[in-house]
Structure formats: C-alpha cells, structure tokens
Coordinates of C-alpha atoms in Angstrom, one line a residue:
M1 CA 32.0 62.6 15.8
S2 CA 34.8 60.1 15.5
K3 CA 38.8 59.8 16.1
A4 CA 40.0 59.3 12.7
V5 CA 44.0 60.2 12.0
R6 CA 45.4 62.6 9.4
I7 CA 47.6 63.9 8.0
H8 CA 48.3 67.5 7.0
A9 CA 52.1 67.8 5.2
H10 CA 53.9 65.2 4.4
G11 CA 57.0 64.4 7.1
G12 CA 58.0 62.4 10.0
P13 CA 55.4 60.1 11.8
E14 CA 54.9 63.5 14.0
V15 CA 52.4 64.4 11.3
L16 CA 49.8 62.0 12.1
A17 CA 47.1 63.8 13.4
Y18 CA 44.9 62.6 16.5
E19 CA 41.8 64.6 15.8
D20 CA 37.0 64.7 15.3
V21 CA 35.8 63.8 11.9
E22 CA 32.9 64.4 9.8
V23 CA 31.5 61.4 8.9
G24 CA 28.0 61.2 7.7
S25 CA 26.1 59.0 6.3
P26 CA 26.3 56.5 3.4
G27 CA 25.4 57.5 0.3
P28 CA 24.7 54.8 -3.1
G29 CA 26.9 51.8 -3.9
Q30 CA 28.5 52.7 0.3
A31 CA 28.4 51.4 3.4
L32 CA 29.6 52.6 6.7
V33 CA 31.6 50.5 9.0
R34 CA 32.9 50.4 12.5
H35 CA 35.9 50.1 13.1
T36 CA 37.3 47.3 15.5
A37 CA 40.9 47.0 14.1
I38 CA 43.0 48.2 11.8
G39 CA 46.2 46.4 10.4
L40 CA 49.8 48.5 9.6
N41 CA 51.8 48.3 6.2
F42 CA 54.9 50.4 5.3
L43 CA 52.8 51.4 2.1
D44 CA 51.4 53.5 5.3
T45 CA 55.0 55.1 5.7
Y46 CA 54.8 56.6 2.2
Y47 CA 51.9 57.9 1.6
R48 CA 53.0 60.3 5.9
S49 CA 56.0 60.0 3.6
G50 CA 54.7 61.8 -0.3
L51 CA 57.0 59.0 -1.4
Y52 CA 53.7 58.2 -2.8
P53 CA 51.4 60.9 -3.7
A54 CA 47.8 61.2 -2.3
P55 CA 45.1 60.7 -4.8
A56 CA 43.2 63.9 -3.4
G57 CA 46.3 65.8 -2.3
L58 CA 45.9 66.2 1.6
P59 CA 44.9 66.4 4.2
L60 CA 44.0 62.6 4.2
T61 CA 44.2 59.5 6.4
P62 CA 46.7 56.7 5.4
G63 CA 45.5 53.2 6.2
S64 CA 45.0 50.1 4.2
E65 CA 43.0 47.7 5.8
A66 CA 40.9 46.8 8.3
A67 CA 37.7 45.4 9.5
G68 CA 34.6 45.7 11.7
I69 CA 31.6 45.6 11.9
V70 CA 28.7 47.2 9.0
V71 CA 26.8 50.0 10.7
E72 CA 24.2 51.1 7.4
V73 CA 24.1 50.1 4.4
G74 CA 23.3 53.0 1.5
E75 CA 20.9 53.1 -1.7
G76 CA 21.1 49.6 -4.4
V77 CA 22.8 47.8 -1.6
D78 CA 21.3 45.1 -0.5
W79 CA 23.5 42.3 0.1
L80 CA 24.5 44.0 3.0
N81 CA 23.7 43.8 7.1
K82 CA 23.3 45.8 9.7
G83 CA 25.9 44.3 11.7
D84 CA 27.7 42.0 9.1
R85 CA 31.0 41.5 10.6
V86 CA 33.7 43.0 6.9
A87 CA 37.0 43.8 6.3
Y88 CA 39.0 45.0 3.5
T89 CA 41.4 46.8 1.8
L90 CA 41.5 50.3 0.3
P91 CA 44.3 52.2 -1.2
L92 CA 43.9 54.9 1.5
G93 CA 41.5 56.0 4.7
A94 CA 41.3 52.7 7.3
Y95 CA 43.3 54.8 10.2
C96 CA 40.0 55.7 12.4
E97 CA 37.0 54.5 14.1
E98 CA 34.4 54.5 11.5
R99 CA 34.4 55.0 7.8
L100 CA 32.3 55.4 4.4
A101 CA 33.8 52.6 2.4
P102 CA 32.0 51.4 -0.8
A103 CA 30.4 48.6 -0.5
D104 CA 31.4 46.1 -3.2
R105 CA 35.3 46.1 -1.8
L106 CA 34.1 44.5 1.6
V107 CA 34.0 41.2 2.6
K108 CA 32.8 39.4 4.8
L109 CA 33.8 37.2 7.7
Q110 CA 33.5 33.7 7.7
Q111 CA 33.1 33.0 12.0
G112 CA 36.5 31.4 12.1
I113 CA 38.5 34.4 11.0
S114 CA 38.4 37.0 13.5
D115 CA 38.7 40.6 12.9
E116 CA 42.4 41.4 14.3
K117 CA 43.3 38.5 12.4
A118 CA 41.1 39.3 9.8
A119 CA 42.4 43.4 9.1
A120 CA 46.2 42.2 9.7
M121 CA 46.3 40.1 6.5
M122 CA 44.3 41.4 4.2
L123 CA 46.6 43.5 2.2
K124 CA 49.6 41.4 3.2
G125 CA 47.5 38.1 2.4
M126 CA 46.6 38.2 -1.0
T127 CA 49.6 40.1 -2.3
A128 CA 50.8 36.8 -1.1
E129 CA 48.1 35.3 -2.6
Y130 CA 48.4 37.6 -6.1
L131 CA 52.2 36.8 -5.9
L132 CA 52.8 33.2 -5.5
R133 CA 49.9 31.9 -7.8
R134 CA 49.5 35.1 -10.0
T135 CA 52.4 37.5 -11.1
Y136 CA 55.1 33.9 -10.9
H137 CA 52.8 31.5 -10.1
V138 CA 55.0 29.2 -7.7
Q139 CA 55.0 25.4 -8.5
P140 CA 56.2 22.0 -6.6
G141 CA 60.2 21.9 -7.1
D142 CA 60.5 25.4 -7.8
T143 CA 62.7 27.0 -5.8
I144 CA 62.4 31.5 -4.7
L145 CA 63.8 33.8 -2.5
C146 CA 62.0 36.3 -0.7
H147 CA 64.0 39.1 1.0
A148 CA 61.8 40.3 4.3
A149 CA 61.5 37.0 4.8
A150 CA 60.2 38.1 9.3
G151 CA 57.6 40.6 8.5
G152 CA 53.4 40.2 6.9
V153 CA 53.9 39.2 4.3
G154 CA 57.2 38.1 4.4
L155 CA 55.5 35.9 7.3
I156 CA 52.3 34.9 5.0
L157 CA 54.3 34.2 1.9
G158 CA 57.2 31.3 2.6
Q159 CA 54.3 29.0 4.8
W160 CA 52.8 29.9 1.4
A161 CA 55.0 28.9 -0.7
K162 CA 56.2 25.4 0.9
H163 CA 52.2 24.3 0.7
L164 CA 53.0 25.1 -2.6
G165 CA 55.5 22.8 -2.9
A166 CA 57.9 25.2 -3.2
T167 CA 61.7 24.9 -1.9
V168 CA 62.1 28.4 -0.2
I169 CA 64.7 30.9 1.2
G170 CA 64.2 34.5 2.6
T171 CA 66.3 36.7 4.2
A172 CA 66.8 38.9 7.6
G173 CA 67.8 40.5 9.4
S174 CA 68.4 39.7 13.4
A175 CA 69.4 36.0 14.6
E176 CA 66.1 36.7 16.0
K177 CA 64.1 37.4 12.4
V178 CA 66.1 34.2 11.3
T179 CA 64.3 32.4 13.8
L180 CA 60.5 33.5 13.6
A181 CA 61.1 32.8 9.8
K182 CA 61.9 29.3 9.6
A183 CA 59.4 29.3 12.2
H184 CA 57.2 29.6 8.8
G185 CA 58.2 28.2 6.3
Y186 CA 61.0 28.8 5.2
D187 CA 63.5 25.8 4.6
H188 CA 66.7 28.6 4.7
V189 CA 67.5 31.7 6.1
I190 CA 70.7 34.3 4.9
D191 CA 71.4 37.5 8.7
Y192 CA 72.3 39.6 5.6
R193 CA 73.2 42.2 8.5
E194 CA 76.5 39.2 8.6
Q195 CA 76.0 37.9 5.2
D196 CA 76.2 38.5 1.3
F197 CA 72.8 36.9 0.3
V198 CA 74.1 36.2 -2.9
A199 CA 77.0 33.7 -2.4
Q200 CA 74.4 32.4 0.3
V201 CA 71.5 31.6 -2.7
K202 CA 73.9 29.9 -4.8
E203 CA 75.5 28.3 -2.7
I204 CA 72.2 27.3 -1.2
T205 CA 70.9 26.2 -5.1
G206 CA 74.9 24.5 -5.7
G207 CA 74.3 26.9 -8.5
R208 CA 71.2 26.7 -9.7
L209 CA 69.3 29.6 -8.9
C210 CA 66.5 31.0 -8.3
N211 CA 62.9 30.6 -10.3
V212 CA 62.0 33.5 -8.7
V213 CA 62.6 36.7 -6.7
Y214 CA 59.8 38.3 -4.4
D215 CA 61.6 41.8 -3.1
S216 CA 60.0 44.6 -1.1
V217 CA 62.9 45.7 0.0
G218 CA 64.3 47.6 -2.6
K219 CA 67.3 49.5 -3.1
D220 CA 69.7 47.5 -0.8
T221 CA 69.2 44.4 -2.5
F222 CA 69.1 45.8 -5.5
P223 CA 70.6 44.7 -8.3
G224 CA 71.7 42.0 -5.9
S225 CA 68.0 40.2 -6.2
L226 CA 69.0 39.9 -10.6
D227 CA 71.9 37.7 -10.2
C228 CA 70.4 35.2 -7.8
L229 CA 68.1 34.2 -10.6
R230 CA 68.6 32.1 -13.6
P231 CA 68.2 32.6 -17.3
R232 CA 64.6 33.1 -18.2
G233 CA 64.1 33.8 -14.2
M234 CA 61.1 36.4 -12.8
F235 CA 62.0 40.0 -10.0
V236 CA 59.3 41.2 -8.7
S237 CA 59.5 44.6 -7.4
F238 CA 56.9 44.8 -4.6
G239 CA 58.4 46.9 -2.8
Q240 CA 60.8 50.0 -0.7
S241 CA 61.2 49.7 2.9
S242 CA 64.7 50.4 1.9
G243 CA 64.4 53.0 -0.8
P244 CA 63.6 53.4 -4.9
I245 CA 65.6 51.0 -6.8
P246 CA 67.5 53.7 -9.2
P247 CA 66.9 53.7 -12.5
F248 CA 68.6 50.8 -14.9
N249 CA 69.3 50.0 -18.3
M250 CA 66.4 47.5 -19.7
G251 CA 70.3 45.4 -20.9
L252 CA 70.7 44.5 -18.0
L253 CA 67.9 41.5 -18.1
S254 CA 69.5 40.0 -21.1
Q255 CA 73.2 40.5 -19.6
K256 CA 72.0 38.0 -16.6
G257 CA 69.7 36.0 -18.1
S258 CA 67.0 37.4 -20.2
L259 CA 65.5 38.5 -16.8
Y260 CA 61.7 39.2 -16.6
A261 CA 61.5 42.1 -13.9
T262 CA 57.5 43.9 -12.5
R263 CA 55.9 45.9 -10.4
P264 CA 53.2 45.0 -8.8
T265 CA 50.8 46.1 -7.0
L266 CA 47.8 44.2 -5.4
F267 CA 45.0 47.3 -6.2
T268 CA 45.3 46.5 -10.0
Y269 CA 45.0 42.4 -8.6
I270 CA 41.8 43.0 -7.0
A271 CA 40.1 45.4 -9.2
A272 CA 37.3 43.8 -10.3
R273 CA 35.7 42.4 -8.0
E274 CA 35.3 38.5 -9.1
D275 CA 39.4 38.7 -8.8
L276 CA 38.8 40.8 -5.1
E277 CA 36.2 37.6 -4.6
A278 CA 37.9 34.9 -5.4
S279 CA 41.7 36.6 -3.8
A280 CA 39.7 36.7 0.2
A281 CA 38.5 33.8 0.0
A282 CA 42.1 32.0 -1.2
L283 CA 43.6 33.5 1.1
F284 CA 40.2 32.7 4.3
D285 CA 41.1 28.6 3.4
V286 CA 44.7 28.7 3.9
V287 CA 44.2 30.0 7.4
E288 CA 41.2 28.0 8.2
K289 CA 42.9 25.2 7.0
G290 CA 45.8 26.3 9.0
V291 CA 48.5 26.4 6.7
V292 CA 49.3 29.9 6.8
D293 CA 48.4 31.6 10.8
I294 CA 49.2 34.8 11.3
Q295 CA 51.4 36.5 13.7
I296 CA 49.7 39.3 16.1
N297 CA 53.4 40.3 16.8
Q298 CA 52.3 44.1 17.7
R299 CA 49.0 46.1 18.8
Y300 CA 49.0 50.0 19.9
A301 CA 45.7 52.4 20.5
L302 CA 44.9 54.2 17.3
K303 CA 45.8 57.2 18.6
D304 CA 49.5 56.0 19.7
V305 CA 50.5 55.8 15.7
A306 CA 53.2 57.5 15.8
D307 CA 55.1 54.4 17.3
A308 CA 53.2 52.1 15.4
H309 CA 55.0 54.0 12.4
R310 CA 58.6 55.4 14.5
D311 CA 59.0 51.0 15.6
L312 CA 58.2 49.3 11.6
E313 CA 60.2 52.0 9.7
S314 CA 63.2 50.5 12.3
R315 CA 62.6 47.0 12.1
R316 CA 61.7 46.8 15.6
T317 CA 58.3 44.3 14.2
T318 CA 58.1 41.2 13.3
G319 CA 54.8 39.7 11.4
A320 CA 51.5 42.0 11.4
T321 CA 50.6 44.5 13.3
V322 CA 47.5 45.6 14.1
L323 CA 45.8 49.3 15.8
L324 CA 42.9 49.5 17.9
P325 CA 39.9 52.1 17.4

C-alpha cells in the first residue's frame, strides 16, 4: 500500500483526504515513480473545488507536477531505467507517494537540478516558457505586464523576460511581495491594493502601454488588463485565481485597439513529445545558467496538504511551494 491524497467530494481544503491506495505494476508504456517532491499550484485548487471538472470523475488525486525516482518500467519503455531521476507535469495525480505515469511524459533530470527544484518548476517554468517564447514571442525592447508577479509563475517569468530584453512590469498585493518581485527581474512593481494598476502602467510607459499582458488573476483584473495594452497588443489569460472572467462582447477588443486575446494551457503546448522535451530543455538551460532562480519559499508534508491549500488561497505564499511525501 502507498499513501495518496484523494478527493471524494468537491469543496474546501477539508475535502483533501490522506489515505491508503493500491498502486500496482506498470503496464505497457508506463513507469512506476516514487515521488521525492511534489509541486503545489493554484490549478490544484480548481480541481478540488470543482471549478475544473475531473476528467475521470471522483474520487480524484490532484497535483500536476512532481519529481522522483523510477522504480520499475513497463513493456516498451526502453529509454528509462530503474533508479533514473525524473520529473513531469501531468493534469492530475501527483499528490501521492508513488504513481504509475505515462513514460513519454517523463523528463530525465540533469545533475544540476535538484528534485525539489524540479518539482517546484516543471508546470510553472514550462508555463513561463510557452508564454514568453510561443504564445507571445517576447523581443528586446518589448514592454510586458504580468499580474501576480510574486507568485510561482510570476517570479520565473519576470527573470526570464528581463533576460530576453523586455521592460517588465508586475503587480503584487503587498509591500513584501513588491520587494520580492523587484528582486526577480521586474523593473516596476505596482501594489494593486494601494494603486490603480492601469493608471500606473500608463505613467510608467509614458502612455505607450504594453505589448502583452499576462493575466492569471481573472475577474479582479478584467477589463483593466485590456486598458494596459497598446493597439494590437495581446491579452493572455492563463489563470483565474480571483474567479473566472465574465462573458464579454468581442467588440470590446476592437474598441480598445484591435486587441488579440487568448486563453492558452500548458498541456496543449507540450502535447507532442518533441515540444515537451524542447520546453523542458529551455527551462533547464536558464535555471542551470543562473538566469532564473527557482525560489522554494514553503515546504509542507504531503499529509498537511490542506494547510498548504489554505495558505495558497489566502495569498500567504510566495514563489514556489513543495509537498514532501
């Protein structure tokens, strides 16, 4: 038997049950992985609450990223061996001591990447990669705005965007978070609790506004995010920590300057094995070179995951958080 966190009914953090599960042996194309560290993401709370439906229904094991050791491989898996250090991001199933995973979704870890760092950055780091390099290709001289600048994705994105030559503006919700974001690549950070972020962006840019806005907040920052974009700028909505954006008339995009708007997801961008490998390689490269520093600011035992969810949802966390089996 192995331990896992499962949800039998949607609700608050109290529905996260730490219990015994049978894992089994890997089938064709699978690998059995023993986790050493598990990443915590706001996405996990969406599945827990029911905001995002569980593909296979209930009960479900949340969690989208982890690192660990290969224990056993199934038939047809000839590129992994017992003892290999691996990491992954998958839609569900990471909150556990051991799991069966599709081998083609596993990425071998390089010596310079620790298990905790890998677990903390696979989903968040590859999210930053596709946002900066593929959804909107950030170029030297661009001006970008990223909400939740002191969050897990925000801290990675700020450093990476600065390395790409952009002027990087962020928003954060406290003086402490403003300071943290400024230490991670941001040229300007706006405390949205004290200041009107739209007015501040206009002042910072001299009225020229931004090429792209990366928004994981949702309801609370819309439609203000659109007002931070220059004509033909791109609004990238990749999360909704404050709630979903309400339906709006597409004509609003033309009224505000022929804007582009997209709602991407990482799993589309890494669906092909070659895209997964390229995204992970780009992430590992900037981390190993010291361009991006992965900040693990909180650690919880897996059995205490409900406390981790409460702290995450109340915005008491910064940077990355890992769960330790």
